[in-house]
Coordinates of C-alpha atoms in Angstrom, one line a residue:
M14 CA -73.9 -8.6 9.4
T15 CA -71.0 -7.4 11.1
E16 CA -67.7 -6.8 8.3
I17 CA -64.9 -8.3 10.0
M18 CA -62.2 -5.2 8.9
T19 CA -58.6 -6.8 9.1
D20 CA -55.2 -5.1 8.3
E21 CA -53.5 -8.0 5.9
P22 CA -54.1 -5.7 2.8
A23 CA -52.5 -3.0 4.3
R24 CA -49.6 -4.8 5.2
A25 CA -49.4 -6.7 1.9
D26 CA -49.2 -3.4 0.5
A27 CA -45.9 -1.7 3.0
G28 CA -44.5 -5.2 2.1
R29 CA -44.9 -4.5 -1.7
S30 CA -43.8 -0.7 -0.7
G31 CA -40.7 -1.6 1.2
D32 CA -39.4 -3.6 -1.9
R33 CA -40.0 -1.1 -4.2
R34 CA -38.2 1.3 -2.5
G35 CA -35.6 -2.0 -1.6
L36 CA -34.3 -1.7 -5.5
V37 CA -32.6 1.5 -5.6
V38 CA -30.7 -0.7 -2.8
V39 CA -30.4 -3.5 -5.1
L40 CA -29.6 -2.4 -7.8
L41 CA -26.5 -0.3 -6.2
A42 CA -25.7 -3.4 -4.3
V43 CA -25.0 -4.9 -7.6
L44 CA -23.2 -2.6 -8.9
L45 CA -20.7 -2.4 -6.3
A46 CA -20.3 -6.4 -6.7
L47 CA -19.3 -5.7 -10.2
L48 CA -17.3 -2.7 -9.9
L49 CA -14.9 -4.8 -7.1
V50 CA -14.7 -7.9 -9.5
G51 CA -14.5 -5.9 -12.4
H52 CA -12.4 -2.9 -11.6
R53 CA -9.2 -4.2 -13.6
V54 CA -11.7 -4.3 -16.6
I55 CA -11.8 -0.7 -16.8
P56 CA -9.9 1.1 -19.4
N57 CA -6.8 2.8 -17.9
V58 CA -7.6 5.8 -19.7
H59 CA -5.9 9.1 -18.5
G60 CA -5.0 7.1 -15.4
L61 CA -8.9 5.9 -15.0
G62 CA -8.6 2.7 -14.3
S63 CA -5.8 2.8 -11.9
L64 CA -7.1 5.2 -9.5
V65 CA -10.0 2.8 -9.1
D66 CA -7.5 -0.2 -8.6
S67 CA -6.1 1.9 -5.9
A68 CA -9.7 2.9 -4.1
S69 CA -10.9 -0.8 -4.3
P70 CA -10.2 -1.1 -0.6
L71 CA -11.8 1.7 -0.2
L72 CA -15.3 0.6 -2.1
G73 CA -15.7 -1.7 0.9
L74 CA -17.0 0.9 3.0
G75 CA -19.9 1.2 1.2
V76 CA -21.3 -2.4 2.7
P77 CA -21.8 -0.7 5.7
L78 CA -23.6 2.0 4.1
L79 CA -25.6 -0.1 1.7
A80 CA -27.3 -2.2 4.5
L81 CA -28.3 1.1 7.0
A82 CA -30.0 1.4 3.7
A83 CA -31.3 -1.7 3.9
L84 CA -32.3 -1.2 7.0
L85 CA -34.1 1.4 7.4
R86 CA -36.6 0.2 4.2
R87 CA -36.9 -2.9 6.0
S88 CA -36.2 -4.5 2.7
R89 CA -35.1 -8.0 3.0
R90 CA -34.8 -8.3 -0.8
A91 CA -32.2 -5.1 -0.5
L92 CA -30.3 -6.7 2.7
L93 CA -29.4 -9.8 0.5
A94 CA -28.2 -8.2 -2.2
V95 CA -26.2 -6.6 0.0
L96 CA -24.1 -9.8 0.4
L97 CA -22.8 -9.6 -3.5
P98 CA -20.1 -6.6 -2.6
T99 CA -19.9 -8.3 1.1
I100 CA -18.4 -11.7 -0.7
A101 CA -16.7 -9.4 -3.7
W102 CA -15.0 -7.4 -0.9
G103 CA -13.8 -10.1 1.0
L104 CA -12.9 -12.3 -1.4
L105 CA -10.3 -9.3 -2.9
H106 CA -9.8 -8.0 0.5
G107 CA -10.3 -10.1 3.5
G108 CA -7.6 -11.6 3.6
A109 CA -5.1 -9.1 3.9
W110 CA -6.4 -9.4 7.5
L111 CA -5.6 -13.0 8.5
P112 CA -2.8 -14.1 10.4
P113 CA -0.1 -14.0 8.1
A114 CA 0.8 -16.8 6.1
T115 CA 5.0 -16.2 6.6
G116 CA 6.6 -14.3 9.4
G117 CA 7.6 -14.8 12.8
G118 CA 10.9 -16.8 13.7
P119 CA 14.2 -14.9 14.2
T120 CA 15.3 -11.5 12.4
G121 CA 18.5 -11.4 10.8
I122 CA 17.8 -7.5 9.4
R123 CA 15.3 -5.0 9.8
V124 CA 15.0 -2.6 7.6
A125 CA 12.4 0.5 7.1
S126 CA 12.1 3.3 4.4
Q127 CA 10.5 7.1 5.0
N128 CA 9.5 9.8 2.9
L129 CA 10.8 12.6 4.8
R130 CA 8.8 15.7 3.0
A131 CA 10.3 18.4 1.6
G132 CA 10.9 21.1 3.7
N133 CA 11.0 18.7 7.0
P134 CA 11.5 21.5 10.3
D135 CA 13.0 18.0 12.4
P136 CA 13.9 15.1 9.6
G137 CA 15.8 13.7 12.8
A138 CA 12.9 13.8 15.2
T139 CA 10.6 11.5 12.2
L140 CA 13.6 8.9 12.2
T141 CA 13.9 8.8 16.2
P142 CA 10.4 6.0 15.7
L143 CA 11.9 4.2 13.2
V144 CA 15.7 4.2 15.2
E145 CA 14.0 3.3 18.3
A146 CA 12.5 0.3 16.4
G147 CA 15.7 -1.1 16.1
A148 CA 16.0 -0.4 12.0
D149 CA 19.3 -1.8 10.8
L150 CA 18.7 0.0 7.0
I151 CA 17.1 3.1 6.5
G152 CA 16.4 4.5 3.0
L153 CA 14.8 7.6 2.7
Q154 CA 13.1 9.9 -0.2
E155 CA 12.6 13.3 0.0
V156 CA 16.4 14.3 1.2
D157 CA 16.9 17.4 1.6
G158 CA 20.6 19.2 1.9
G159 CA 22.7 17.1 4.0
G160 CA 20.4 14.9 5.3
P161 CA 18.6 14.5 9.2
A162 CA 21.0 15.7 11.7
A163 CA 19.8 14.0 15.3
P164 CA 22.3 13.9 18.0
G165 CA 23.9 10.0 18.3
L166 CA 21.6 9.8 14.8
R167 CA 25.2 9.6 12.1
E168 CA 27.1 7.2 14.8
R169 CA 24.1 4.7 14.8
Y170 CA 24.3 4.2 11.1
P171 CA 27.8 5.7 9.6
H172 CA 27.3 3.8 7.0
R173 CA 25.3 6.4 4.0
A174 CA 24.9 6.0 0.1
A175 CA 23.0 9.2 -1.5
V176 CA 21.6 10.5 -5.1
S177 CA 19.6 13.0 -5.4
T178 CA 17.3 13.2 -3.2
V179 CA 17.0 9.6 -1.8
A180 CA 19.8 8.0 0.2
L181 CA 19.8 4.7 2.7
W182 CA 21.3 5.1 6.2
S183 CA 22.6 1.7 7.4
R184 CA 24.5 0.4 10.8
Y185 CA 26.4 -2.5 8.4
P186 CA 29.3 -1.1 5.3
I187 CA 28.3 -0.2 1.8
R188 CA 30.2 -1.8 -0.4
D189 CA 29.5 0.0 -3.3
S190 CA 26.8 2.3 -4.3
T191 CA 25.2 3.8 -7.5
G192 CA 22.6 5.9 -9.3
V193 CA 19.4 3.9 -10.8
D194 CA 17.9 6.3 -13.7
T195 CA 14.1 5.7 -13.7
G196 CA 13.4 8.0 -16.6
L197 CA 12.8 11.2 -14.6
G198 CA 15.5 13.4 -16.5
W199 CA 16.8 13.2 -13.1
T200 CA 17.9 10.4 -10.9
R201 CA 15.8 9.7 -7.9
A202 CA 16.7 6.4 -7.0
L203 CA 20.1 4.2 -6.1
R204 CA 21.4 0.6 -5.5
A205 CA 23.4 0.0 -2.9
V206 CA 25.3 -3.4 -2.3
V207 CA 25.1 -3.8 1.9
A208 CA 27.8 -5.7 3.7
T209 CA 25.5 -7.7 6.3
P210 CA 27.1 -10.2 8.9
R211 CA 25.1 -12.6 6.8
G212 CA 26.2 -11.9 3.4
D213 CA 25.9 -9.1 0.7
L214 CA 22.6 -7.8 0.0
V215 CA 21.4 -5.3 -2.6
V216 CA 19.1 -2.6 -1.8
Y217 CA 17.5 0.0 -3.8
V218 CA 16.0 3.3 -2.5
A219 CA 13.5 4.9 -4.8
H220 CA 11.2 7.8 -5.2
L221 CA 9.3 6.9 -8.8
G222 CA 6.9 9.4 -10.4
S223 CA 4.3 10.8 -9.2
A224 CA 0.9 10.0 -9.9
R225 CA -2.0 12.3 -10.0
A226 CA -5.9 11.8 -11.2
G227 CA -6.1 12.0 -15.1
D228 CA -2.1 12.5 -15.2
T229 CA 0.0 8.6 -14.6
A230 CA 2.2 8.3 -17.1
T231 CA 4.9 9.9 -16.1
R232 CA 4.6 7.3 -12.9
D233 CA 4.2 4.4 -15.0
D234 CA 7.2 5.3 -16.7
S235 CA 9.8 5.3 -14.0
L236 CA 7.8 1.9 -12.3
R237 CA 8.6 0.1 -15.5
S238 CA 12.1 1.6 -16.2
L239 CA 12.8 0.0 -12.5
A240 CA 11.2 -2.6 -13.3
R241 CA 13.6 -3.2 -16.3
T242 CA 16.3 -3.0 -13.8
V243 CA 15.3 -5.0 -11.2
R244 CA 14.8 -8.3 -13.6
A245 CA 18.7 -7.7 -15.1
D246 CA 19.9 -7.8 -11.9
R247 CA 21.2 -10.9 -11.3
A248 CA 21.2 -10.5 -7.1
D249 CA 20.4 -13.7 -4.8
R250 CA 19.1 -10.6 -2.0
L251 CA 17.5 -7.4 -2.8
V252 CA 14.9 -5.6 -1.3
V253 CA 13.3 -2.8 -2.9
L254 CA 12.2 0.5 -0.5
G255 CA 11.1 3.2 -1.4
D256 CA 8.0 6.1 -2.5
L257 CA 6.1 4.2 -5.7
N258 CA 3.8 6.1 -5.3
T259 CA 1.9 2.7 -7.1
A260 CA -0.6 0.9 -4.6
T261 CA -0.4 -2.4 -4.6
T262 CA -3.5 -3.1 -5.8
D263 CA -3.0 -0.9 -8.9
R264 CA -2.9 -2.8 -12.1
V265 CA 0.2 -0.9 -12.9
F266 CA 2.7 -2.1 -10.0
R267 CA 2.0 -5.7 -12.1
P268 CA 5.4 -5.7 -13.6
L269 CA 7.5 -5.1 -10.1
T270 CA 4.8 -7.9 -8.2
D271 CA 6.0 -10.3 -10.9
L272 CA 9.6 -10.2 -10.2
L273 CA 9.9 -9.8 -5.9
R274 CA 7.5 -10.5 -2.9
D275 CA 5.8 -7.4 -1.2
A276 CA 6.9 -8.0 3.0
Q277 CA 2.9 -5.9 4.0
A278 CA 1.8 -8.7 1.8
D279 CA 3.6 -12.1 3.0
A280 CA 4.4 -11.2 7.2
G281 CA 2.4 -8.2 8.0
Q282 CA -1.6 -7.7 8.8
G283 CA -4.4 -5.1 7.2
F284 CA -3.6 -3.0 4.1
G285 CA -0.6 -0.3 5.1
F286 CA -1.7 2.0 4.6
T287 CA 1.0 5.0 4.5
W288 CA -0.8 7.8 2.6
P289 CA -1.7 10.8 4.4
S290 CA 0.1 10.2 7.0
P291 CA -3.2 11.6 9.3
V292 CA -5.4 9.2 8.1
P293 CA -3.7 6.9 5.4
L294 CA -6.3 6.6 2.7
T295 CA -3.9 4.1 0.9
R296 CA 0.0 2.6 0.3
P297 CA 2.7 4.2 -2.2
D298 CA 5.1 3.8 0.9
H299 CA 6.8 -0.2 0.3
V300 CA 9.5 -2.8 1.0
L301 CA 9.7 -5.2 -1.9
Y302 CA 12.0 -8.5 -2.0
R303 CA 13.4 -11.4 -2.9
G304 CA 15.6 -14.3 -1.7
L305 CA 15.2 -13.3 1.8
T306 CA 12.2 -14.8 4.5
P307 CA 10.1 -12.0 5.7
T308 CA 9.4 -12.4 10.0
T309 CA 7.6 -9.2 10.4
A310 CA 6.0 -6.3 8.3
G311 CA 3.8 -2.8 9.9
V312 CA 3.7 0.8 9.6
L313 CA 4.5 3.4 11.9
R314 CA 3.5 6.9 12.4
T315 CA 6.6 9.3 12.1
P316 CA 6.0 13.0 13.0
D317 CA 6.5 16.1 10.6
S318 CA 5.8 13.8 7.6
D319 CA 2.8 13.3 4.9
H320 CA 3.8 9.7 4.7
R321 CA 4.0 6.9 7.4
A322 CA 7.2 4.8 7.6
V323 CA 7.4 1.3 6.4
T324 CA 9.1 -1.4 8.3
A325 CA 10.3 -4.8 7.4
G326 CA 12.4 -7.5 9.1
F327 CA 14.0 -10.7 7.0
R328 CA 15.7 -13.9 7.9
W329 CA 18.3 -15.3 5.3

Protein backbone atom coordinates (compact mmCIF):
# COMPACT_ATOMS: atom_id res chain seq x y z
CA MET A 1 0.00 0.00 0.00
CA THR A 2 1.43 3.30 -1.05
CA GLU A 3 1.51 6.06 1.60
CA ILE A 4 0.71 9.54 0.29
CA MET A 5 2.94 12.20 1.81
CA THR A 6 1.91 15.89 2.02
CA ASP A 7 3.68 18.99 3.28
CA GLU A 8 0.61 20.35 5.09
CA PRO A 9 2.03 19.65 8.61
CA ALA A 10 5.28 21.32 7.63
CA ARG A 11 3.45 24.40 6.38
CA ALA A 12 1.37 24.52 9.54
CA ASP A 13 4.48 24.27 11.68
CA ALA A 14 6.11 27.03 9.62
CA GLY A 15 3.05 29.25 10.06
CA ARG A 16 2.98 28.73 13.81
CA SER A 17 6.71 29.39 13.97
CA GLY A 18 6.29 32.60 11.95
CA ASP A 19 3.55 33.79 14.29
CA ARG A 20 5.71 33.06 17.30
CA ARG A 21 8.59 34.99 15.80
CA GLY A 22 6.19 37.83 15.02
CA LEU A 23 5.16 38.13 18.66
CA VAL A 24 8.20 40.28 19.40
CA VAL A 25 7.18 42.69 16.64
CA VAL A 26 3.60 42.69 17.95
CA LEU A 27 4.77 43.60 21.44
CA LEU A 28 7.07 46.34 20.16
CA ALA A 29 4.29 47.76 17.98
CA VAL A 30 1.88 47.87 20.92
CA LEU A 31 4.50 49.51 23.12
CA LEU A 32 5.25 52.11 20.45
CA ALA A 33 1.55 52.89 20.05
CA LEU A 34 1.15 53.27 23.80
CA LEU A 35 4.18 55.54 23.96
CA LEU A 36 2.80 57.74 21.18
CA VAL A 37 -0.65 58.18 22.69
CA GLY A 38 0.50 58.30 26.30
CA HIS A 39 3.78 60.21 26.28
CA ARG A 40 2.17 63.14 28.10
CA VAL A 41 1.53 60.97 31.17
CA ILE A 42 5.21 60.14 31.59
CA PRO A 43 6.33 62.08 34.69
CA ASN A 44 8.54 65.01 33.85
CA VAL A 45 11.17 63.92 36.38
CA HIS A 46 14.56 65.41 35.46
CA GLY A 47 13.04 66.49 32.16
CA LEU A 48 12.26 62.92 31.00
CA GLY A 49 8.68 63.67 30.02
CA SER A 50 9.76 66.82 28.22
CA LEU A 51 12.39 64.86 26.28
CA VAL A 52 9.90 62.20 25.16
CA ASP A 53 7.36 64.89 24.22
CA SER A 54 9.94 66.63 22.05
CA ALA A 55 10.95 63.38 20.37
CA SER A 56 7.41 62.13 19.75
CA PRO A 57 7.33 63.13 16.04
CA LEU A 58 10.51 61.09 15.52
CA LEU A 59 8.93 58.00 17.06
CA GLY A 60 7.22 57.50 13.71
CA LEU A 61 10.57 56.29 12.37
CA GLY A 62 9.93 53.10 14.30
CA VAL A 63 6.93 52.24 12.10
CA PRO A 64 8.81 51.33 8.89
CA LEU A 65 11.38 49.41 10.94
CA LEU A 66 8.66 47.33 12.58
CA ALA A 67 6.92 46.82 9.24
CA LEU A 68 10.18 45.57 7.73
CA ALA A 69 10.68 43.20 10.67
CA ALA A 70 7.13 41.88 10.23
CA LEU A 71 7.74 41.25 6.53
CA LEU A 72 11.01 39.46 7.20
CA ARG A 73 9.22 37.20 9.68
CA ARG A 74 6.31 36.74 7.26
CA SER A 75 3.89 37.38 10.09
CA ARG A 76 0.48 38.78 9.17
CA ARG A 77 -0.28 39.27 12.85
CA ALA A 78 2.78 41.49 13.22
CA LEU A 79 1.89 43.48 10.12
CA LEU A 80 -1.58 44.13 11.49
CA ALA A 81 -0.09 45.17 14.83
CA VAL A 82 2.11 47.75 13.08
CA LEU A 83 -1.10 49.52 12.09
CA LEU A 84 -1.54 50.57 15.72
CA PRO A 85 1.49 52.93 15.94
CA THR A 86 0.88 53.98 12.32
CA ILE A 87 -2.62 55.21 13.16
CA ALA A 88 -1.49 56.72 16.47
CA TRP A 89 1.32 58.68 14.80
CA GLY A 90 -0.98 59.79 11.99
CA LEU A 91 -3.60 61.11 14.38
CA LEU A 92 -1.03 62.94 16.50
CA HIS A 93 1.35 64.31 13.88
CA GLY A 94 0.03 63.57 10.40
CA GLY A 95 -1.92 66.81 10.29
CA ALA A 96 1.33 68.76 10.12
CA TRP A 97 1.79 67.48 6.55
CA LEU A 98 -1.65 68.43 5.32
CA PRO A 99 -2.14 71.68 3.40
CA PRO A 100 -2.44 74.53 5.92
CA ALA A 101 -5.93 75.46 7.03
CA THR A 102 -5.01 79.14 6.82
CA GLY A 103 -2.59 80.92 4.57
CA GLY A 104 -2.55 82.53 1.18
CA GLY A 105 -3.75 85.97 0.24
CA PRO A 106 -1.82 89.22 0.43
CA THR A 107 1.00 89.47 2.97
CA GLY A 108 1.29 92.74 4.87
CA ILE A 109 4.44 92.02 6.86
CA ARG A 110 7.13 89.33 6.77
CA VAL A 111 9.06 88.33 9.88
CA ALA A 112 11.99 86.02 10.54
CA SER A 113 13.99 84.74 13.48
CA GLN A 114 17.58 83.50 13.43
CA ASN A 115 19.92 82.20 16.09
CA LEU A 116 23.21 83.46 14.66
CA ARG A 117 25.42 81.17 16.80
CA ALA A 118 27.95 82.78 19.09
CA GLY A 119 31.27 83.12 17.34
CA ASN A 120 29.67 83.07 13.88
CA PRO A 121 32.50 84.02 11.47
CA ASP A 122 30.17 85.73 8.98
CA PRO A 123 26.78 86.66 10.45
CA GLY A 124 26.07 88.90 7.48
CA ALA A 125 26.16 85.86 5.21
CA THR A 126 23.84 84.04 7.61
CA LEU A 127 21.24 86.78 7.23
CA THR A 128 21.49 87.12 3.44
CA PRO A 129 18.82 84.43 2.73
CA LEU A 130 16.41 86.24 5.06
CA VAL A 131 17.03 89.55 3.33
CA GLU A 132 16.52 87.92 -0.05
CA ALA A 133 13.28 86.38 1.22
CA GLY A 134 11.97 89.88 1.90
CA ALA A 135 11.81 89.85 5.70
CA ASP A 136 10.62 93.20 7.11
CA LEU A 137 11.54 92.31 10.70
CA ILE A 138 14.36 90.00 11.80
CA GLY A 139 14.71 88.81 15.37
CA LEU A 140 18.24 87.74 16.26
CA GLN A 141 19.71 85.65 19.06
CA GLU A 142 23.33 85.07 20.06
CA VAL A 143 24.38 88.40 18.62
CA ASP A 144 28.06 89.22 19.17
CA GLY A 145 29.37 92.75 19.62
CA GLY A 146 27.66 95.29 17.40
CA GLY A 147 25.78 92.70 15.41
CA PRO A 148 26.02 91.57 11.80
CA ALA A 149 27.85 93.78 9.34
CA ALA A 150 27.35 93.29 5.62
CA PRO A 151 27.17 95.67 2.65
CA GLY A 152 23.71 97.20 2.48
CA LEU A 153 22.34 95.26 5.46
CA ARG A 154 22.15 98.15 7.89
CA GLU A 155 20.80 100.42 5.15
CA ARG A 156 17.99 97.97 4.45
CA TYR A 157 17.18 97.68 8.17
CA PRO A 158 17.85 101.16 9.54
CA HIS A 159 15.84 100.66 12.73
CA ARG A 160 17.30 98.42 15.41
CA ALA A 161 16.77 97.52 19.03
CA ALA A 162 19.17 95.39 21.03
CA VAL A 163 19.55 94.09 24.57
CA SER A 164 22.48 91.90 25.51
CA THR A 165 22.66 89.13 22.90
CA VAL A 166 19.21 89.58 21.31
CA ALA A 167 18.25 92.17 18.71
CA LEU A 168 15.47 93.24 16.38
CA TRP A 169 16.25 94.66 12.94
CA SER A 170 13.39 96.47 11.23
CA ARG A 171 12.57 98.21 7.99
CA TYR A 172 10.03 100.27 9.95
CA PRO A 173 10.53 102.70 12.83
CA ILE A 174 10.78 101.24 16.32
CA ARG A 175 8.90 103.60 18.62
CA ASP A 176 9.89 101.97 21.88
CA SER A 177 11.98 99.06 23.16
CA THR A 178 12.86 97.63 26.53
CA GLY A 179 14.53 94.57 27.98
CA VAL A 180 12.37 91.72 29.29
CA ASP A 181 13.35 89.76 32.37
CA THR A 182 12.91 86.02 31.86
CA GLY A 183 14.52 85.04 35.16
CA LEU A 184 17.89 84.01 33.76
CA GLY A 185 19.88 86.45 35.86
CA TRP A 186 20.72 88.48 32.76
CA THR A 187 18.42 90.02 30.17
CA ARG A 188 18.03 87.88 27.08
CA ALA A 189 14.73 89.11 25.68
CA LEU A 190 13.30 92.42 24.49
CA ARG A 191 9.95 94.01 23.70
CA ALA A 192 9.65 96.55 20.89
CA VAL A 193 6.79 98.54 19.37
CA VAL A 194 7.19 98.67 15.59
CA ALA A 195 5.32 101.36 13.65
CA THR A 196 4.34 99.44 10.51
CA PRO A 197 2.39 101.05 7.64
CA ARG A 198 -0.74 99.26 8.93
CA GLY A 199 -0.32 100.20 12.58
CA ASP A 200 1.66 99.31 15.67
CA LEU A 201 2.95 95.78 16.14
CA VAL A 202 4.44 94.61 19.42
CA VAL A 203 7.40 92.30 18.83
CA TYR A 204 9.17 90.17 21.42
CA VAL A 205 12.57 88.70 20.64
CA ALA A 206 13.62 86.04 23.14
CA HIS A 207 16.32 83.48 23.76
CA LEU A 208 15.16 81.31 26.63
CA GLY A 209 17.27 79.16 28.93
CA SER A 210 18.96 76.06 27.58
CA ALA A 211 17.42 72.61 28.00
CA ARG A 212 19.62 69.56 28.36
CA ALA A 213 18.83 65.93 29.04
CA GLY A 214 18.13 65.73 32.75
CA ASP A 215 18.22 69.51 33.24
CA THR A 216 15.33 71.61 31.92
CA ALA A 217 14.51 73.65 35.04
CA THR A 218 16.13 76.87 33.81
CA ARG A 219 14.39 76.64 30.46
CA ASP A 220 11.07 75.84 32.09
CA ASP A 221 11.30 78.79 34.47
CA SER A 222 12.26 81.22 31.71
CA LEU A 223 9.38 80.05 29.51
CA ARG A 224 6.85 80.53 32.29
CA SER A 225 8.30 83.98 32.96
CA LEU A 226 7.92 84.98 29.30
CA ALA A 227 4.37 83.63 29.30
CA ARG A 228 3.50 85.79 32.31
CA THR A 229 4.85 88.86 30.54
CA VAL A 230 2.90 88.11 27.36
CA ARG A 231 -0.26 87.47 29.37
CA ALA A 232 0.02 90.90 30.96
CA ASP A 233 0.66 92.62 27.61
CA ARG A 234 -2.49 94.33 26.33
CA ALA A 235 -1.30 94.81 22.74
CA ASP A 236 -3.88 93.80 20.14
CA ARG A 237 -1.27 92.62 17.63
CA LEU A 238 1.75 90.79 18.99
CA VAL A 239 4.49 88.52 17.67
CA VAL A 240 7.09 86.48 19.55
CA LEU A 241 10.26 85.62 17.64
CA GLY A 242 13.06 83.56 19.05
CA ASP A 243 14.96 80.52 20.09
CA LEU A 244 12.72 79.28 22.88
CA ASN A 245 14.63 76.02 23.36
CA THR A 246 11.29 74.18 23.44
CA ALA A 247 9.60 71.97 20.86
CA THR A 248 5.95 72.60 20.04
CA THR A 249 5.12 69.05 21.17
CA ASP A 250 6.68 69.63 24.61
CA ARG A 251 4.14 69.92 27.42
CA VAL A 252 6.23 72.77 28.87
CA PHE A 253 5.31 74.89 25.82
CA ARG A 254 1.66 75.01 26.86
CA PRO A 255 1.81 78.30 28.82
CA LEU A 256 2.71 80.10 25.58
CA THR A 257 0.43 78.18 23.22
CA ASP A 258 -2.48 78.89 25.57
CA LEU A 259 -1.89 82.58 24.81
CA LEU A 260 -0.56 82.63 21.25
CA ARG A 261 -0.92 80.82 17.94
CA ASP A 262 1.94 79.04 16.16
CA ALA A 263 2.54 80.35 12.62
CA GLN A 264 4.13 77.10 11.44
CA ALA A 265 1.17 75.04 12.65
CA ASP A 266 -1.35 77.41 11.07
CA ALA A 267 0.26 78.42 7.77
CA GLY A 268 3.21 76.06 7.26
CA GLN A 269 3.55 72.46 6.19
CA GLY A 270 5.64 69.83 7.91
CA PHE A 271 7.29 69.95 11.30
CA GLY A 272 9.55 72.88 10.45
CA PHE A 273 12.52 71.42 12.33
CA THR A 274 15.41 73.87 12.74
CA TRP A 275 18.11 72.26 14.89
CA PRO A 276 20.76 71.05 14.33
CA SER A 277 20.97 72.78 10.98
CA PRO A 278 22.60 70.00 8.88
CA VAL A 279 19.97 67.39 9.88
CA PRO A 280 17.31 69.09 12.03
CA LEU A 281 15.56 66.85 14.53
CA THR A 282 13.51 69.35 16.55
CA ARG A 283 12.13 72.89 16.44
CA PRO A 284 13.32 75.20 19.22
CA ASP A 285 12.84 78.31 17.01
CA HIS A 286 9.40 79.84 16.70
CA VAL A 287 7.12 82.55 15.36
CA LEU A 288 4.11 82.91 17.68
CA TYR A 289 1.39 85.50 17.21
CA ARG A 290 -1.99 86.94 18.07
CA GLY A 291 -4.23 89.55 16.43
CA LEU A 292 -2.96 88.76 12.91
CA THR A 293 -3.72 86.28 10.13
CA PRO A 294 -0.77 84.16 8.96
CA THR A 295 -0.32 83.83 5.21
CA THR A 296 2.92 81.84 5.03
CA ALA A 297 5.35 80.06 7.34
CA GLY A 298 8.50 78.10 6.70
CA VAL A 299 12.14 77.39 7.41
CA LEU A 300 15.27 78.62 5.64
CA ARG A 301 18.68 77.00 5.79
CA THR A 302 21.30 79.66 6.42
CA PRO A 303 25.12 79.36 6.41
CA ASP A 304 27.42 79.44 9.44
CA SER A 305 24.72 78.81 12.06
CA ASP A 306 23.70 75.67 13.90
CA HIS A 307 20.04 76.75 13.63
CA ARG A 308 17.93 77.17 10.55
CA ALA A 309 15.85 80.33 10.39
CA VAL A 310 12.08 80.48 10.78
CA THR A 311 9.90 82.81 8.71
CA ALA A 312 6.26 83.85 8.56
CA GLY A 313 4.07 86.30 6.71
CA PHE A 314 0.99 88.01 8.14
CA ARG A 315 -1.86 90.22 7.06
CA TRP A 316 -3.86 92.53 9.26
